[in-house]
Amino acid sequence: MKVLAVIDMQNDFIDGSLGTKEAEAIVPGVTRWLREFDGRVVATRDTHGEDYLNSAEGKKLPMVHCIKGTKGWDLRPEIQEALDEKPGSMVIDKPAFGSVELGQYVKNINDAEEPVEEITLIGLCTDICVISNALLLKAYLPEVPIRVVESCCAGVTPESHEQALEAMKMCQIEIV
């Protein structure tokens, strides 16, 4: 089985409080990948509470974003629609950059359902949550090839996007 992980394609990261033109530019490609993917799809949603600014992350990134229940927390509508069209797809709310629940979910597929032959990641932000989850998945399933689709990811800056891609290459994650 192939698995597609769609990381944090939320309004706040696309055109909201932390949005960028690079993030906006990948939306059509991410939507296309999601609709055409043949395999299991899981999406993550960065999820914070009203007390975000008092959290460890909030103290280092004092920009309120992805507060549960807000428009900024929601997945971009076309991403949500594409997910809704995929039987068996699911969304995992994650309180941190990397999602242990995502790692456990994919490992459970591998152990209890059928072997995972490949994991592909797309989404935001390359240099924070994509890299965190790619490395986490590599730790959960070290023998499974992990790929990141460069054109369907965007970083905080174009430079940090490129740096994250290079770092992932060094960790034996394929950049396609």
PDB file of N, CA, C and O in Angstrom, residues 2 8 19 21 45-46 51 64 66 81 91 94 101 109 113 119 147 153 155 158 168 170:
ATOM      1  N   LYS A   2       0.429   2.250  -0.700  1.00  0.00           N
ATOM      2  CA  LYS A   2       1.096   3.547  -0.698  1.00  0.00           C
ATOM      3  C   LYS A   2       0.307   4.489   0.209  1.00  0.00           C
ATOM      4  O   LYS A   2      -0.917   4.405   0.283  1.00  0.00           O
ATOM      5  N   ASP A   8      -0.635  19.890   6.943  1.00  0.00           N
ATOM      6  CA  ASP A   8      -1.024  21.245   7.360  1.00  0.00           C
ATOM      7  C   ASP A   8      -1.428  22.205   6.236  1.00  0.00           C
ATOM      8  O   ASP A   8      -1.035  23.379   6.243  1.00  0.00           O
ATOM      9  N   GLY A  19       0.574  32.990   6.049  1.00  0.00           N
ATOM     10  CA  GLY A  19       0.538  32.642   4.633  1.00  0.00           C
ATOM     11  C   GLY A  19       1.652  33.300   3.823  1.00  0.00           C
ATOM     12  O   GLY A  19       2.219  34.313   4.220  1.00  0.00           O
ATOM     13  N   LYS A  21       3.055  33.704  -0.594  1.00  0.00           N
ATOM     14  CA  LYS A  21       2.700  33.497  -1.998  1.00  0.00           C
ATOM     15  C   LYS A  21       3.155  32.125  -2.469  1.00  0.00           C
ATOM     16  O   LYS A  21       2.501  31.496  -3.313  1.00  0.00           O
ATOM     17  N   ARG A  45      -3.428  18.475  10.657  1.00  0.00           N
ATOM     18  CA  ARG A  45      -3.925  19.828  10.888  1.00  0.00           C
ATOM     19  C   ARG A  45      -3.231  20.352  12.134  1.00  0.00           C
ATOM     20  O   ARG A  45      -3.418  19.802  13.237  1.00  0.00           O
ATOM     21  N   ASP A  46      -2.405  21.387  11.971  1.00  0.00           N
ATOM     22  CA  ASP A  46      -1.768  22.044  13.103  1.00  0.00           C
ATOM     23  C   ASP A  46      -2.899  22.562  13.995  1.00  0.00           C
ATOM     24  O   ASP A  46      -3.837  23.194  13.503  1.00  0.00           O
ATOM     25  N   ASP A  51      -4.742  29.464  24.372  1.00  0.00           N
ATOM     26  CA  ASP A  51      -3.571  29.787  25.182  1.00  0.00           C
ATOM     27  C   ASP A  51      -2.263  29.646  24.399  1.00  0.00           C
ATOM     28  O   ASP A  51      -1.187  29.587  24.983  1.00  0.00           O
ATOM     29  N   VAL A  64      -0.327  34.231  16.472  1.00  0.00           N
ATOM     30  CA  VAL A  64      -1.467  33.345  16.704  1.00  0.00           C
ATOM     31  C   VAL A  64      -1.896  32.730  15.367  1.00  0.00           C
ATOM     32  O   VAL A  64      -2.076  33.443  14.374  1.00  0.00           O
ATOM     33  N   CYS A  66      -3.834  28.844  13.589  1.00  0.00           N
ATOM     34  CA  CYS A  66      -4.415  27.496  13.664  1.00  0.00           C
ATOM     35  C   CYS A  66      -5.076  27.204  15.011  1.00  0.00           C
ATOM     36  O   CYS A  66      -4.901  26.128  15.594  1.00  0.00           O
ATOM     37  N   GLU A  81     -12.334  19.260   0.228  1.00  0.00           N
ATOM     38  CA  GLU A  81     -13.216  18.603  -0.747  1.00  0.00           C
ATOM     39  C   GLU A  81     -12.554  17.367  -1.345  1.00  0.00           C
ATOM     40  O   GLU A  81     -13.185  16.316  -1.480  1.00  0.00           O
ATOM     41  N   VAL A  91      -8.092  12.782   8.994  1.00  0.00           N
ATOM     42  CA  VAL A  91      -7.373  13.988   9.398  1.00  0.00           C
ATOM     43  C   VAL A  91      -6.933  13.804  10.838  1.00  0.00           C
ATOM     44  O   VAL A  91      -7.725  13.401  11.688  1.00  0.00           O
ATOM     45  N   LYS A  94      -2.743  17.799  15.220  1.00  0.00           N
ATOM     46  CA  LYS A  94      -1.454  17.646  15.901  1.00  0.00           C
ATOM     47  C   LYS A  94      -1.095  18.925  16.647  1.00  0.00           C
ATOM     48  O   LYS A  94      -1.187  20.009  16.096  1.00  0.00           O
ATOM     49  N   GLU A 101       1.028  10.643  16.473  1.00  0.00           N
ATOM     50  CA  GLU A 101      -0.176   9.937  16.037  1.00  0.00           C
ATOM     51  C   GLU A 101      -0.086   9.550  14.559  1.00  0.00           C
ATOM     52  O   GLU A 101      -0.493   8.452  14.160  1.00  0.00           O
ATOM     53  N   ILE A 109      -1.000   0.669   9.965  1.00  0.00           N
ATOM     54  CA  ILE A 109      -1.386   0.195   8.636  1.00  0.00           C
ATOM     55  C   ILE A 109      -0.416  -0.898   8.211  1.00  0.00           C
ATOM     56  O   ILE A 109      -0.817  -1.973   7.765  1.00  0.00           O
ATOM     57  N   GLU A 113      -2.639  -4.101   8.606  1.00  0.00           N
ATOM     58  CA  GLU A 113      -3.447  -4.200   7.384  1.00  0.00           C
ATOM     59  C   GLU A 113      -2.651  -4.804   6.238  1.00  0.00           C
ATOM     60  O   GLU A 113      -2.894  -5.923   5.838  1.00  0.00           O
ATOM     61  N   ILE A 119       5.830   6.033   1.319  1.00  0.00           N
ATOM     62  CA  ILE A 119       5.121   7.156   1.946  1.00  0.00           C
ATOM     63  C   ILE A 119       5.544   8.414   1.214  1.00  0.00           C
ATOM     64  O   ILE A 119       6.736   8.685   1.057  1.00  0.00           O
ATOM     65  N   ARG A 147       9.229   9.801   0.366  1.00  0.00           N
ATOM     66  CA  ARG A 147       9.432  10.796  -0.679  1.00  0.00           C
ATOM     67  C   ARG A 147       8.737  12.092  -0.284  1.00  0.00           C
ATOM     68  O   ARG A 147       7.689  12.069   0.347  1.00  0.00           O
ATOM     69  N   CYS A 153       5.318  21.477  -1.909  1.00  0.00           N
ATOM     70  CA  CYS A 153       5.689  21.943  -0.569  1.00  0.00           C
ATOM     71  C   CYS A 153       6.156  23.395  -0.680  1.00  0.00           C
ATOM     72  O   CYS A 153       6.625  23.823  -1.735  1.00  0.00           O
ATOM     73  N   GLY A 155       8.115  26.452   2.031  1.00  0.00           N
ATOM     74  CA  GLY A 155       8.666  26.750   3.344  1.00  0.00           C
ATOM     75  C   GLY A 155       8.300  28.137   3.807  1.00  0.00           C
ATOM     76  O   GLY A 155       7.618  28.897   3.110  1.00  0.00           O
ATOM     77  N   PRO A 158      11.703  30.808   0.642  1.00  0.00           N
ATOM     78  CA  PRO A 158      12.255  29.915  -0.391  1.00  0.00           C
ATOM     79  C   PRO A 158      13.605  29.328   0.028  1.00  0.00           C
ATOM     80  O   PRO A 158      13.893  28.160  -0.262  1.00  0.00           O
ATOM     81  N   MET A 168      16.712  16.776   4.287  1.00  0.00           N
ATOM     82  CA  MET A 168      15.989  15.512   4.131  1.00  0.00           C
ATOM     83  C   MET A 168      16.741  14.556   3.212  1.00  0.00           C
ATOM     84  O   MET A 168      16.777  13.352   3.467  1.00  0.00           O
ATOM     85  N   MET A 170      19.878  14.227   2.992  1.00  0.00           N
ATOM     86  CA  MET A 170      20.941  13.636   3.802  1.00  0.00           C
ATOM     87  C   MET A 170      20.411  12.542   4.711  1.00  0.00           C
ATOM     88  O   MET A 170      21.170  11.672   5.148  1.00  0.00           O
TER      89      MET A 170
END
